[in-house]
PDB file of C-alpha atoms and ligand atoms in Angstrom:
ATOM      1  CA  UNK M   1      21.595 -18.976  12.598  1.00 37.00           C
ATOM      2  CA  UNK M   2      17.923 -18.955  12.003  1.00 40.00           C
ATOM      3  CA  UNK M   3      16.440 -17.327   8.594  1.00 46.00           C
ATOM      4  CA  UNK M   4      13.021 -16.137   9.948  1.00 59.00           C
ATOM      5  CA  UNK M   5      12.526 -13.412  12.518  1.00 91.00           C
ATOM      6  CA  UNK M   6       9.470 -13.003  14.130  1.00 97.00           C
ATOM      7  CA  UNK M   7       8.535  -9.357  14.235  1.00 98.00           C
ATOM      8  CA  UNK M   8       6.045  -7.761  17.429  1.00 98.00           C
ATOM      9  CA  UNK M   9       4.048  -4.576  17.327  1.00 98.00           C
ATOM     10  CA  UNK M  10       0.603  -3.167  18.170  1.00 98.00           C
ATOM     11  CA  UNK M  11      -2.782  -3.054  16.296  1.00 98.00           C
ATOM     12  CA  UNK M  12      -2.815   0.620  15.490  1.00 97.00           C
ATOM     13  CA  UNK M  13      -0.704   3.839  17.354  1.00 98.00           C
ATOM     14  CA  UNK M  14       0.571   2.758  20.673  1.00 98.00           C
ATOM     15  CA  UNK M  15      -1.055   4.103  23.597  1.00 98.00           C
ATOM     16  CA  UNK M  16       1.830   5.811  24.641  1.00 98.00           C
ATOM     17  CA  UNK M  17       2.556   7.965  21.359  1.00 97.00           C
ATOM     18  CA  UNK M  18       1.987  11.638  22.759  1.00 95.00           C
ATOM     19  CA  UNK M  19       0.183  13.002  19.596  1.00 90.00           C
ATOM     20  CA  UNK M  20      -2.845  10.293  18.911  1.00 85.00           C
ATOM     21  CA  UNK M  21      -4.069  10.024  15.945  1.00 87.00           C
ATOM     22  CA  UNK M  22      -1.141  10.341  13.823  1.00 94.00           C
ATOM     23  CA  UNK M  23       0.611   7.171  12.468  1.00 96.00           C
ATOM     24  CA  UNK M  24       3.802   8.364  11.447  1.00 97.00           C
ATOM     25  CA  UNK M  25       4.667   9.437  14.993  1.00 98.00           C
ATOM     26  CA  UNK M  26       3.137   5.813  15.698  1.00 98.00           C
ATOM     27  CA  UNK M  27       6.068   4.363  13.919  1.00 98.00           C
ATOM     28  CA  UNK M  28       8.176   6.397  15.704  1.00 98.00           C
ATOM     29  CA  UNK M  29       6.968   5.661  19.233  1.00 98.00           C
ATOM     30  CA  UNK M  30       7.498   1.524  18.062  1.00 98.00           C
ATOM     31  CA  UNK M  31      10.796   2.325  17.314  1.00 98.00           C
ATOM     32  CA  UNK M  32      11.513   4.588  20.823  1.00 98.00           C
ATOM     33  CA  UNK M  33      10.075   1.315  22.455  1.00 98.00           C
ATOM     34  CA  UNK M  34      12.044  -1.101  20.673  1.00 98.00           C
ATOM     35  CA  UNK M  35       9.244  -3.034  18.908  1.00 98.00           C
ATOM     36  CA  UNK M  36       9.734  -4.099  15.637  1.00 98.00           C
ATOM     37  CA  UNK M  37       6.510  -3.578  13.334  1.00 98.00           C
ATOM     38  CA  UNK M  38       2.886  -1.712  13.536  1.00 98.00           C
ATOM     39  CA  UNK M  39      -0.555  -2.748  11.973  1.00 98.00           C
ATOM     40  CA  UNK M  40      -2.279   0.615  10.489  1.00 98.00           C
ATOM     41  CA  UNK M  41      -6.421   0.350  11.449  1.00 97.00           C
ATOM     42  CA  UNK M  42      -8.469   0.765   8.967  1.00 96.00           C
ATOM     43  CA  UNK M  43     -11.711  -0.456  10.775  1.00 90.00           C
ATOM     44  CA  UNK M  44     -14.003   2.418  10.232  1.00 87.00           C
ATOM     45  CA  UNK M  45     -13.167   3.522   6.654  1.00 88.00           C
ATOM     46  CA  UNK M  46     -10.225   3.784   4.344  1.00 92.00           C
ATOM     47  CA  UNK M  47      -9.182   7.289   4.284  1.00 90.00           C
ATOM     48  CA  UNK M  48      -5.215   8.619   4.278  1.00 94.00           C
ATOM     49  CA  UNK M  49      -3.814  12.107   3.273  1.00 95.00           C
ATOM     50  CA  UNK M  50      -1.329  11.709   0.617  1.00 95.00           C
ATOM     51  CA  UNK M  51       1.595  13.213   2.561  1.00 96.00           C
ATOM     52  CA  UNK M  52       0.466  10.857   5.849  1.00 96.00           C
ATOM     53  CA  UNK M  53       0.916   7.698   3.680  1.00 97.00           C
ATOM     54  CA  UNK M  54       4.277   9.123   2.005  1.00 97.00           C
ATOM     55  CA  UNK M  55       5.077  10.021   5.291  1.00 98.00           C
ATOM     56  CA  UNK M  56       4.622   6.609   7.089  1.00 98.00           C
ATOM     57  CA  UNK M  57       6.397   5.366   3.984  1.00 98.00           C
ATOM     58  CA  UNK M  58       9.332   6.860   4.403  1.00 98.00           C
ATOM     59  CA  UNK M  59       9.262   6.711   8.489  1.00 98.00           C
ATOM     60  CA  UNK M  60       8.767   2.808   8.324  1.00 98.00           C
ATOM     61  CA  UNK M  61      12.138   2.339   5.721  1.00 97.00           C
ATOM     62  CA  UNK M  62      14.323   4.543   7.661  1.00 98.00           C
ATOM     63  CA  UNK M  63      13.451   3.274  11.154  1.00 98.00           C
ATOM     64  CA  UNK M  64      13.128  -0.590   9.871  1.00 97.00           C
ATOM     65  CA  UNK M  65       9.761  -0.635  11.034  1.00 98.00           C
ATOM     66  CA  UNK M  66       7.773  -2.706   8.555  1.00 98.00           C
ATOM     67  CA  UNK M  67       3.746  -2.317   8.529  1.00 98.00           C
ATOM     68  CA  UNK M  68       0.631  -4.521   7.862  1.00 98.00           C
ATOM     69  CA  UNK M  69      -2.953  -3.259   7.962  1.00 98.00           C
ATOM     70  CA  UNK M  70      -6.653  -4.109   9.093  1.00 98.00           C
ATOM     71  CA  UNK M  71      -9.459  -3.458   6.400  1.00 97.00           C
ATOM     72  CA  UNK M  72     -12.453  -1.612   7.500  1.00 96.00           C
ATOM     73  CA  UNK M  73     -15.213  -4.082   9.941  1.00 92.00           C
ATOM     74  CA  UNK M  74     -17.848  -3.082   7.685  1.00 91.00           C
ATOM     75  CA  UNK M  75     -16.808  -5.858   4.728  1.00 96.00           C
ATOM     76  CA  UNK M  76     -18.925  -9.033   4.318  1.00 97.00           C
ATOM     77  CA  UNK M  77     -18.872 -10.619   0.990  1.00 97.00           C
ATOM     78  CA  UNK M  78     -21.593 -12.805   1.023  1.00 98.00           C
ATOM     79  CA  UNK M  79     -24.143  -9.580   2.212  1.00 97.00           C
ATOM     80  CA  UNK M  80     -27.467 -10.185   0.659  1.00 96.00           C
ATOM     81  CA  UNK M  81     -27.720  -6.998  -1.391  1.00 96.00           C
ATOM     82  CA  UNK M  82     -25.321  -7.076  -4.563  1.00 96.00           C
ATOM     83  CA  UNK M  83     -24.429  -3.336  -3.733  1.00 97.00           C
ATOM     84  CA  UNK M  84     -22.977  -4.517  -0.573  1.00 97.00           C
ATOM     85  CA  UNK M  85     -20.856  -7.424  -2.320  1.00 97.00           C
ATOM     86  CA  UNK M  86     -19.811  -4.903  -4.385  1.00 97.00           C
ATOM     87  CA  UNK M  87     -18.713  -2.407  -1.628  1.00 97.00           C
ATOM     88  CA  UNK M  88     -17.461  -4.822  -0.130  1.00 97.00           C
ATOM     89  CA  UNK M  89     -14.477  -5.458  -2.828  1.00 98.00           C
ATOM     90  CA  UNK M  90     -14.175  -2.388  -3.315  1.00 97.00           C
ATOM     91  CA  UNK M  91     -13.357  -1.041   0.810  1.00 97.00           C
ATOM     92  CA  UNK M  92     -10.596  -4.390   0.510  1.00 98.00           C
ATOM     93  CA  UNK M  93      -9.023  -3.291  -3.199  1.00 98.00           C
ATOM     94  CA  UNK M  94      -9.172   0.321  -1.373  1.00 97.00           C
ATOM     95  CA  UNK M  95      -7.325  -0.701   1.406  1.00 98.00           C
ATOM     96  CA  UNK M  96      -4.980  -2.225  -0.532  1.00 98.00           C
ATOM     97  CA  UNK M  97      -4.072   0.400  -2.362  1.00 97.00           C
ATOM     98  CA  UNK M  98      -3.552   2.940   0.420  1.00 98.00           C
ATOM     99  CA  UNK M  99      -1.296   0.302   2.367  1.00 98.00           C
ATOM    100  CA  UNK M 100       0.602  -0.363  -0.775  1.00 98.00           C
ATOM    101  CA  UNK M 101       1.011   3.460  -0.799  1.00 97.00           C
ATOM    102  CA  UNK M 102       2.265   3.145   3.014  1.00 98.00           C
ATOM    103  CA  UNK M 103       4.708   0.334   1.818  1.00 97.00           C
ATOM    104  CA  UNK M 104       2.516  -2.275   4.008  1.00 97.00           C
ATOM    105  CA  UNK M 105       3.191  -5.823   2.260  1.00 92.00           C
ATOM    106  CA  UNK M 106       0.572  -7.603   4.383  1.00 97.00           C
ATOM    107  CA  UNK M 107      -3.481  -6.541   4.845  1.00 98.00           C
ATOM    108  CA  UNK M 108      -6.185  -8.602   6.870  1.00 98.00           C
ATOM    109  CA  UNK M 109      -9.618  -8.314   6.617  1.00 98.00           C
ATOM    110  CA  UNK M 110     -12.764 -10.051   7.855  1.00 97.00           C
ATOM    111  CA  UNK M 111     -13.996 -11.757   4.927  1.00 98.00           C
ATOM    112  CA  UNK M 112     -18.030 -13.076   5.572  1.00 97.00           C
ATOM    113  CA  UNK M 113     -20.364 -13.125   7.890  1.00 97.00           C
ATOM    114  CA  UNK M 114     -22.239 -16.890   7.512  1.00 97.00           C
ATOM    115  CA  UNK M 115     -26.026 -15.254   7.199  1.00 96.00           C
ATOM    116  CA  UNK M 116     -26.956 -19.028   7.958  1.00 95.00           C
ATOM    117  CA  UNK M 117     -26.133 -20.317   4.678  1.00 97.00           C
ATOM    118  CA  UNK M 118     -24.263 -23.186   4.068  1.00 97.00           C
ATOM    119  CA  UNK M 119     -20.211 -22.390   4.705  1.00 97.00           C
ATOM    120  CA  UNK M 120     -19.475 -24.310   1.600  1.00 97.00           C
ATOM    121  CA  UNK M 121     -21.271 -21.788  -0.456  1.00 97.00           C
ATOM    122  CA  UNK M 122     -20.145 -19.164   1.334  1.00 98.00           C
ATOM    123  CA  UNK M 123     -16.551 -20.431   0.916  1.00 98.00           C
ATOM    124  CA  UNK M 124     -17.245 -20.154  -2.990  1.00 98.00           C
ATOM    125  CA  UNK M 125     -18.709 -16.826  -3.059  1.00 97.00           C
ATOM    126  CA  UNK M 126     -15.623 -15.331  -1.112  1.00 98.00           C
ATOM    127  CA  UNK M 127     -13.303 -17.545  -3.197  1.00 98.00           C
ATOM    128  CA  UNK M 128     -15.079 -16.040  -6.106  1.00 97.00           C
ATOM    129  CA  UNK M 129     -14.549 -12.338  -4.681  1.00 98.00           C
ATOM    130  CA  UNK M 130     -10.657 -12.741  -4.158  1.00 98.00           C
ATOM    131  CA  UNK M 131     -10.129 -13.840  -7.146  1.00 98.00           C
ATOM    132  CA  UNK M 132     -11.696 -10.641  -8.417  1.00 97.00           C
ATOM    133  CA  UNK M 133      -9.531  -8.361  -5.935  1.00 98.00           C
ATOM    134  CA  UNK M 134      -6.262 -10.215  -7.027  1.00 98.00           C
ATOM    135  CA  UNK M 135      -6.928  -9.461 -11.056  1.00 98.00           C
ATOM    136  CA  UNK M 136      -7.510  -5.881 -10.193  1.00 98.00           C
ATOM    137  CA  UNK M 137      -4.810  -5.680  -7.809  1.00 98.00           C
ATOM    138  CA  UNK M 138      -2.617  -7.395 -10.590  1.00 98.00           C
ATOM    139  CA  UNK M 139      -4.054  -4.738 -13.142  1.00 98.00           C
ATOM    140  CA  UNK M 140      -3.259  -1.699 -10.579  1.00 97.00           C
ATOM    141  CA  UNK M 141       0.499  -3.250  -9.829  1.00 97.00           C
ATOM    142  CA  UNK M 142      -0.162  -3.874  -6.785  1.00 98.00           C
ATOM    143  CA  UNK M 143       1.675  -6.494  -4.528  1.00 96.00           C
ATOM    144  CA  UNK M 144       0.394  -7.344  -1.015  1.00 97.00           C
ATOM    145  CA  UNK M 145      -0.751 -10.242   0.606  1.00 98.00           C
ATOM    146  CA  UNK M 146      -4.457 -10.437   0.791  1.00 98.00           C
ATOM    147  CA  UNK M 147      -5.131 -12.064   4.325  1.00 98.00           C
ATOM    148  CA  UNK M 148      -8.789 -13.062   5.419  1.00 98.00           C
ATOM    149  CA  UNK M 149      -8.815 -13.066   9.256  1.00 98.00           C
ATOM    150  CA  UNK M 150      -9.132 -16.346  11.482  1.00 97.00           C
ATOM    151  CA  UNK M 151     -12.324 -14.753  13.036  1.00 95.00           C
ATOM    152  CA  UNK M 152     -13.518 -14.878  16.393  1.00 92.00           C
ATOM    153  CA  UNK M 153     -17.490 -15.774  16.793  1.00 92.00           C
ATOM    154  CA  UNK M 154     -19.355 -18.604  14.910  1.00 92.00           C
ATOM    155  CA  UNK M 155     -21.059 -16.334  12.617  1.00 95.00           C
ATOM    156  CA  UNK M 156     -18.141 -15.078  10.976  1.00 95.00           C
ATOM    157  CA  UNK M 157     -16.419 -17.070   7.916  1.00 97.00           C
ATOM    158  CA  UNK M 158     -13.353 -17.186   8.703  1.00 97.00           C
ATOM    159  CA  UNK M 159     -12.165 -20.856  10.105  1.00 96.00           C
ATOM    160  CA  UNK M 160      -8.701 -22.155  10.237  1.00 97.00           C
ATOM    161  CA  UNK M 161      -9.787 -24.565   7.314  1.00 97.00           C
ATOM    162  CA  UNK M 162     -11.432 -21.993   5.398  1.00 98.00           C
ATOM    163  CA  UNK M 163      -8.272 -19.908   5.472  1.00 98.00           C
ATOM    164  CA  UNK M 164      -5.978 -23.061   4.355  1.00 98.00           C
ATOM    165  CA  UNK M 165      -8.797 -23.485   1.460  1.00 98.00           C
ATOM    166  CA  UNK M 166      -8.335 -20.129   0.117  1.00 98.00           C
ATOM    167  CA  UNK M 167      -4.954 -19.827   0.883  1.00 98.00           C
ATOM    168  CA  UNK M 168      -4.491 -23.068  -1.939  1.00 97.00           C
ATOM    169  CA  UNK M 169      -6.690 -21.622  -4.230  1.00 96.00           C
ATOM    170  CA  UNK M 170      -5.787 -17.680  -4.570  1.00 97.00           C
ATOM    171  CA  UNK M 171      -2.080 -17.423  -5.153  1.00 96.00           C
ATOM    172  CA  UNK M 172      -1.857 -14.161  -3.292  1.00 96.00           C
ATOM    173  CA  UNK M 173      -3.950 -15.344  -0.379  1.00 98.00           C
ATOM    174  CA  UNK M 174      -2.454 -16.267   2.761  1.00 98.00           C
ATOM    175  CA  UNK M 175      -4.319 -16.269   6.237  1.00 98.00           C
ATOM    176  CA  UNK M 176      -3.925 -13.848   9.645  1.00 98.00           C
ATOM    177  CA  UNK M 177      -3.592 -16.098  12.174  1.00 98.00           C
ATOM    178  CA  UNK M 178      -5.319 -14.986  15.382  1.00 97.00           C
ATOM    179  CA  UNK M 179      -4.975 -17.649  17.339  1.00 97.00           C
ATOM    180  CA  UNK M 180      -6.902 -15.547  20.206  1.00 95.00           C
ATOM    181  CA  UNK M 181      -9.891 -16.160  17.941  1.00 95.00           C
ATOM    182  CA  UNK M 182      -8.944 -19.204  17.132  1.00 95.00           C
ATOM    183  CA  UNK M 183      -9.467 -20.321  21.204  1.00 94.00           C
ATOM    184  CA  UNK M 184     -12.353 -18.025  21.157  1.00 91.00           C
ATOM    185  CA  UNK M 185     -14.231 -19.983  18.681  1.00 89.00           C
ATOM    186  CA  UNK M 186     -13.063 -23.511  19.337  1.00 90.00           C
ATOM    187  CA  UNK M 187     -12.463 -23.579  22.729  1.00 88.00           C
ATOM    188  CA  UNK M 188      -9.496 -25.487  21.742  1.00 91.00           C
ATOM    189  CA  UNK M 189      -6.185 -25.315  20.946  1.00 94.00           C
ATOM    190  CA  UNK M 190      -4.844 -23.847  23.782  1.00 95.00           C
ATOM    191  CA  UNK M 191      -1.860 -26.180  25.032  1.00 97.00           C
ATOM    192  CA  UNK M 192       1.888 -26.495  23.691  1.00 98.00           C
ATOM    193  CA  UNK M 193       0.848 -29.464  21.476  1.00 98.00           C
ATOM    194  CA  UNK M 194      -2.417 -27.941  19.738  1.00 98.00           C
ATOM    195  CA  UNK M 195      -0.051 -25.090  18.893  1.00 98.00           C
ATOM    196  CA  UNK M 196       2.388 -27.240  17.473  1.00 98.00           C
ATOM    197  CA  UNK M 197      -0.641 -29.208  15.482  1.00 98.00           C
ATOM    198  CA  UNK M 198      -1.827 -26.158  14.213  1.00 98.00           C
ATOM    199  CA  UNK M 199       1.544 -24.960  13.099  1.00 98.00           C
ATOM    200  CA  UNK M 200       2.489 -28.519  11.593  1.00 98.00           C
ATOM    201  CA  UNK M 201      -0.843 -28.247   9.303  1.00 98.00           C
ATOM    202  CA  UNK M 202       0.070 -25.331   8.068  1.00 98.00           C
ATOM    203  CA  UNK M 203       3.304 -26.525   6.480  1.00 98.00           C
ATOM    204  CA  UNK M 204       2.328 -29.697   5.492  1.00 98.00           C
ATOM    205  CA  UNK M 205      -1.056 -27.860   3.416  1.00 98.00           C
ATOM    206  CA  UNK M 206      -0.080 -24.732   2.128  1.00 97.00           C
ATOM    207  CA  UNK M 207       3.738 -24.730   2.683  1.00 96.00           C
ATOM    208  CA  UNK M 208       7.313 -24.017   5.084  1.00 95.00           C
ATOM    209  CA  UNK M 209       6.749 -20.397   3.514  1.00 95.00           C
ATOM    210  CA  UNK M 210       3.866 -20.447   5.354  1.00 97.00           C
ATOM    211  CA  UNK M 211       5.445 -20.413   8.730  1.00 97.00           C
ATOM    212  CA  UNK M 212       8.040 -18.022   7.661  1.00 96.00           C
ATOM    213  CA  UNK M 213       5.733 -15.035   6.771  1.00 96.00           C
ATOM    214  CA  UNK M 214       3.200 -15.097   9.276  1.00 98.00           C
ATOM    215  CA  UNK M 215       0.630 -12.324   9.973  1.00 98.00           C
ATOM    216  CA  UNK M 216      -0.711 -13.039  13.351  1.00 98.00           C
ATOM    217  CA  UNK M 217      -2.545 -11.551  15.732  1.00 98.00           C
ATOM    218  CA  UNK M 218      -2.828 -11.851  19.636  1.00 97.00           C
ATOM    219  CA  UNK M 219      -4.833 -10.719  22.949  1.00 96.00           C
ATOM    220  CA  UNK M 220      -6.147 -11.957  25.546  1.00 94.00           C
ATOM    221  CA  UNK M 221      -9.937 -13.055  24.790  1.00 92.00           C
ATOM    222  CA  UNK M 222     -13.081 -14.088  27.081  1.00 87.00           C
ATOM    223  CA  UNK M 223     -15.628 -16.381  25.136  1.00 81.00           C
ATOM    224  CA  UNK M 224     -19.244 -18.253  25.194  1.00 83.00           C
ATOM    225  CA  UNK M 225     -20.426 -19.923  22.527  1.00 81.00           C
ATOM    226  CA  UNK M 226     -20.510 -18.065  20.087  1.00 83.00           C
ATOM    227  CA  UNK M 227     -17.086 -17.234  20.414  1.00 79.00           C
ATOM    228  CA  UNK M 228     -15.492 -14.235  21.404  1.00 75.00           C
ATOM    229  CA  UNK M 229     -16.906 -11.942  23.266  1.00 79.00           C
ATOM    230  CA  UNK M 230     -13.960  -9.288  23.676  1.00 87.00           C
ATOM    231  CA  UNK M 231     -10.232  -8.692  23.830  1.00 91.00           C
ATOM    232  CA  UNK M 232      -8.712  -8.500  26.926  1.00 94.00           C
ATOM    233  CA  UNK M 233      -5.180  -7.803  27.881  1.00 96.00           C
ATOM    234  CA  UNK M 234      -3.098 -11.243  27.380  1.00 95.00           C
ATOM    235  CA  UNK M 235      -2.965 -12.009  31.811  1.00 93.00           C
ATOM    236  CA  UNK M 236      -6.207 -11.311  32.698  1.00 94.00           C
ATOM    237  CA  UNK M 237      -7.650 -14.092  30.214  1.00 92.00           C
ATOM    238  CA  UNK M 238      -6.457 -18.012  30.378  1.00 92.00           C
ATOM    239  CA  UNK M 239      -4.824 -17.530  26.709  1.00 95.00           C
ATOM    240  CA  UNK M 240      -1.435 -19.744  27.212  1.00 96.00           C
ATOM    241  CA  UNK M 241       0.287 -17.079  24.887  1.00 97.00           C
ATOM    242  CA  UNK M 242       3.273 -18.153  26.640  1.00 98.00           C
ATOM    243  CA  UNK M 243       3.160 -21.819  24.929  1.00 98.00           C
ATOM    244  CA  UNK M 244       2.429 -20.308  21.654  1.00 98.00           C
ATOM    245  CA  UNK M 245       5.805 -18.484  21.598  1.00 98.00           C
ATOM    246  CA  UNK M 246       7.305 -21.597  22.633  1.00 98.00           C
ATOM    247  CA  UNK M 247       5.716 -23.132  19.342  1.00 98.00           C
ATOM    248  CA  UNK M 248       7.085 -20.365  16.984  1.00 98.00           C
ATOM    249  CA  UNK M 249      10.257 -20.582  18.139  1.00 97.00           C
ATOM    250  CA  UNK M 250      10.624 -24.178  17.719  1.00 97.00           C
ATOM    251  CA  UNK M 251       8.810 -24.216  14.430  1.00 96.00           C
ATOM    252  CA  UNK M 252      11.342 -20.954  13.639  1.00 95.00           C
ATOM    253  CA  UNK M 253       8.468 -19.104  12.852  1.00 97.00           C
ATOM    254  CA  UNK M 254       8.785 -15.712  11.203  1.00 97.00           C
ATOM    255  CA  UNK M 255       6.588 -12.743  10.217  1.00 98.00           C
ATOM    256  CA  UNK M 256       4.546 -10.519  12.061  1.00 98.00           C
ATOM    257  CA  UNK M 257       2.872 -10.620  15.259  1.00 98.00           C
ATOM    258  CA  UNK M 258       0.238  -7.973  16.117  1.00 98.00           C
ATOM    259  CA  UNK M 259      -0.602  -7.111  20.001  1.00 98.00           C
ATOM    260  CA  UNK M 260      -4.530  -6.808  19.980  1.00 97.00           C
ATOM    261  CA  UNK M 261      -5.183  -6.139  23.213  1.00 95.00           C
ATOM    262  CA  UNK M 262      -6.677  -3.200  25.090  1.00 96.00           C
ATOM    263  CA  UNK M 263      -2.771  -2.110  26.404  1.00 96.00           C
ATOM    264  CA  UNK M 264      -1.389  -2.685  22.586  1.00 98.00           C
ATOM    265  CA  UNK M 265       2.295  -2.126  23.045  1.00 98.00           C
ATOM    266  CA  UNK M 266       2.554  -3.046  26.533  1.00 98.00           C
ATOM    267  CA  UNK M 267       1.816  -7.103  25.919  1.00 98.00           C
ATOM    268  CA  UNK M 268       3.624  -6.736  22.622  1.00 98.00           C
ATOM    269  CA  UNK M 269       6.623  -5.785  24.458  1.00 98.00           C
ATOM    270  CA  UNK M 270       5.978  -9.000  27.122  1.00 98.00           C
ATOM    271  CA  UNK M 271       5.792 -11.261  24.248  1.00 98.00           C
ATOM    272  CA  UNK M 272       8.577 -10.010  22.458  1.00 98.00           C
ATOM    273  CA  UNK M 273      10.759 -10.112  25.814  1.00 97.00           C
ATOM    274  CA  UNK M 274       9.207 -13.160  26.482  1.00 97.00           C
ATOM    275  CA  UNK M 275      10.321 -15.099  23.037  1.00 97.00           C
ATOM    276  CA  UNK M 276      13.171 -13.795  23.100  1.00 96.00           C
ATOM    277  CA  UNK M 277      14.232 -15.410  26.282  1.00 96.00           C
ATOM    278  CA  UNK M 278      13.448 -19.036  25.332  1.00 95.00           C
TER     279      UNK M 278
HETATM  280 ZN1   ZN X   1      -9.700  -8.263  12.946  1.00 72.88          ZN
END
């Protein structure tokens, strides 16, 4: 018997939940479908009613649906202005608190954008930011895992080393794992045994419990070089999602993975189906 479970759900409401817009009967609709976990979007702005986020609360514990989130797109901690630094921490310890009210253990975020400086000082500065966020969180009681995104285009911070750099140095920081974005922006790592490389770092740098609390996310994804250039749905793009499940199962991953694609609950399903066959 295996100790990790790898859980599959959709970046925001399925599609196929009859009232839109409301994420407590997006819970619900994961559950009718038999997927296992939800990501609540956050991408333009932080805003819940008190009885939604009580309400997805209680709807996630009694169905065993378990939830991450997505912080707003407009973050970027090394912005140019100090306002915007400082807006910046604030829209991530915002969305922390609201999915901490939700009962989400797990948030992403995209972290930087580059603005041509060097990446090591922009490694520092956003080093020096989550170690902010985590003291406040600490102050405010609040537990969840604070996950910069592996980012899709070369102008975002946000590679797979910078993750496994802050993930050492912030005790609460752990990366999302988009390994969509990943291709995107390497062109790489697309086969079986770049998958298992990948996975095999991640142990050996910042731990097994690494592997066995994954946030991840997944599409389909055309590139150039600058990375990606959108999300499509997993077989219309070259993505070999199919070798990556092969890889979590035999590294008996666990955790979450997050269906990004344009038909959300509809690849989720296919993966989930999928893994579970092997
Ligand atoms: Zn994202």
């Amino acid at each position: 018997m295996t100790l990790s479970k790898l859980l599959f759900g959709t970046a925001g409401i399925p599609n196929s939940t009859i009232k839109k817009g409301n994420p407590i009967e997006g819970v619900k609709r994961i559950h009718q479908l038999g997927l296992d976990c939800m990501q609540l979007e956050f991408s333009h702005g932080v805003r819940m009613k008190e009885e939604t986020s009580s309400g997805l609360r209680r709807a996630s514990y009694q169905l065993g649906i378990p939830l991450t989130s997505h912080g707003p797109y407009y973050i970027n901690l090394n912005a140019r202005e100090q306002d915007k630094i400082d807006s910046s921490v604030e829209r991530i310890i915002q969305t922390a608190k609201v999915s901490d009210m939700c009962g989400a253990e797990s948030m992403t975020f995209h972290a930087a954008f580059y603005m041509k400086d060097s990446p090591y000082d922009v490694f520092d500065l956003v080093e020096k930011s989550l170690n902010v966020i985590e003291e406040r969180l600490a102050r405010l009681d609040i537990d969840i895992e604070l996950r910069p995104e592996l980012t899709g285009k070369t102008s975002q911070f946000g590679s797979l080393d910078e993750l496994l750099g802050l993930a050492k140095s912030v005790p609460s920081c752990w990366p999302c794992l988009d390994f969509s974005h990943l291709y995107a922006r390497t062109n790489e790592c697309n086969s079986y045994s770049e998958f298992m490389e990948i996975l095999n770092r991640i142990e050996a740098e910042i731990g097994h419990s690494a592997l066995e609390k994954m946030h991840i996310h997944l599409s389909g994804v055309s590139s150039n070089s600058k990375g990606d250039l959108k999300h499509m749905n997993l077989d219309e793009s070259n993505f070999n999602w199919r070798d990556l499940m092969r890889a979590f199962k035999d590294k008996d991953c666990g955790g979450h993975v997050i269906s990004a694609g344009p038909n959300l609950e509809i690849d989720a399903l296919k993966m989930k189906n999928y893994y579970h066959s092997l």
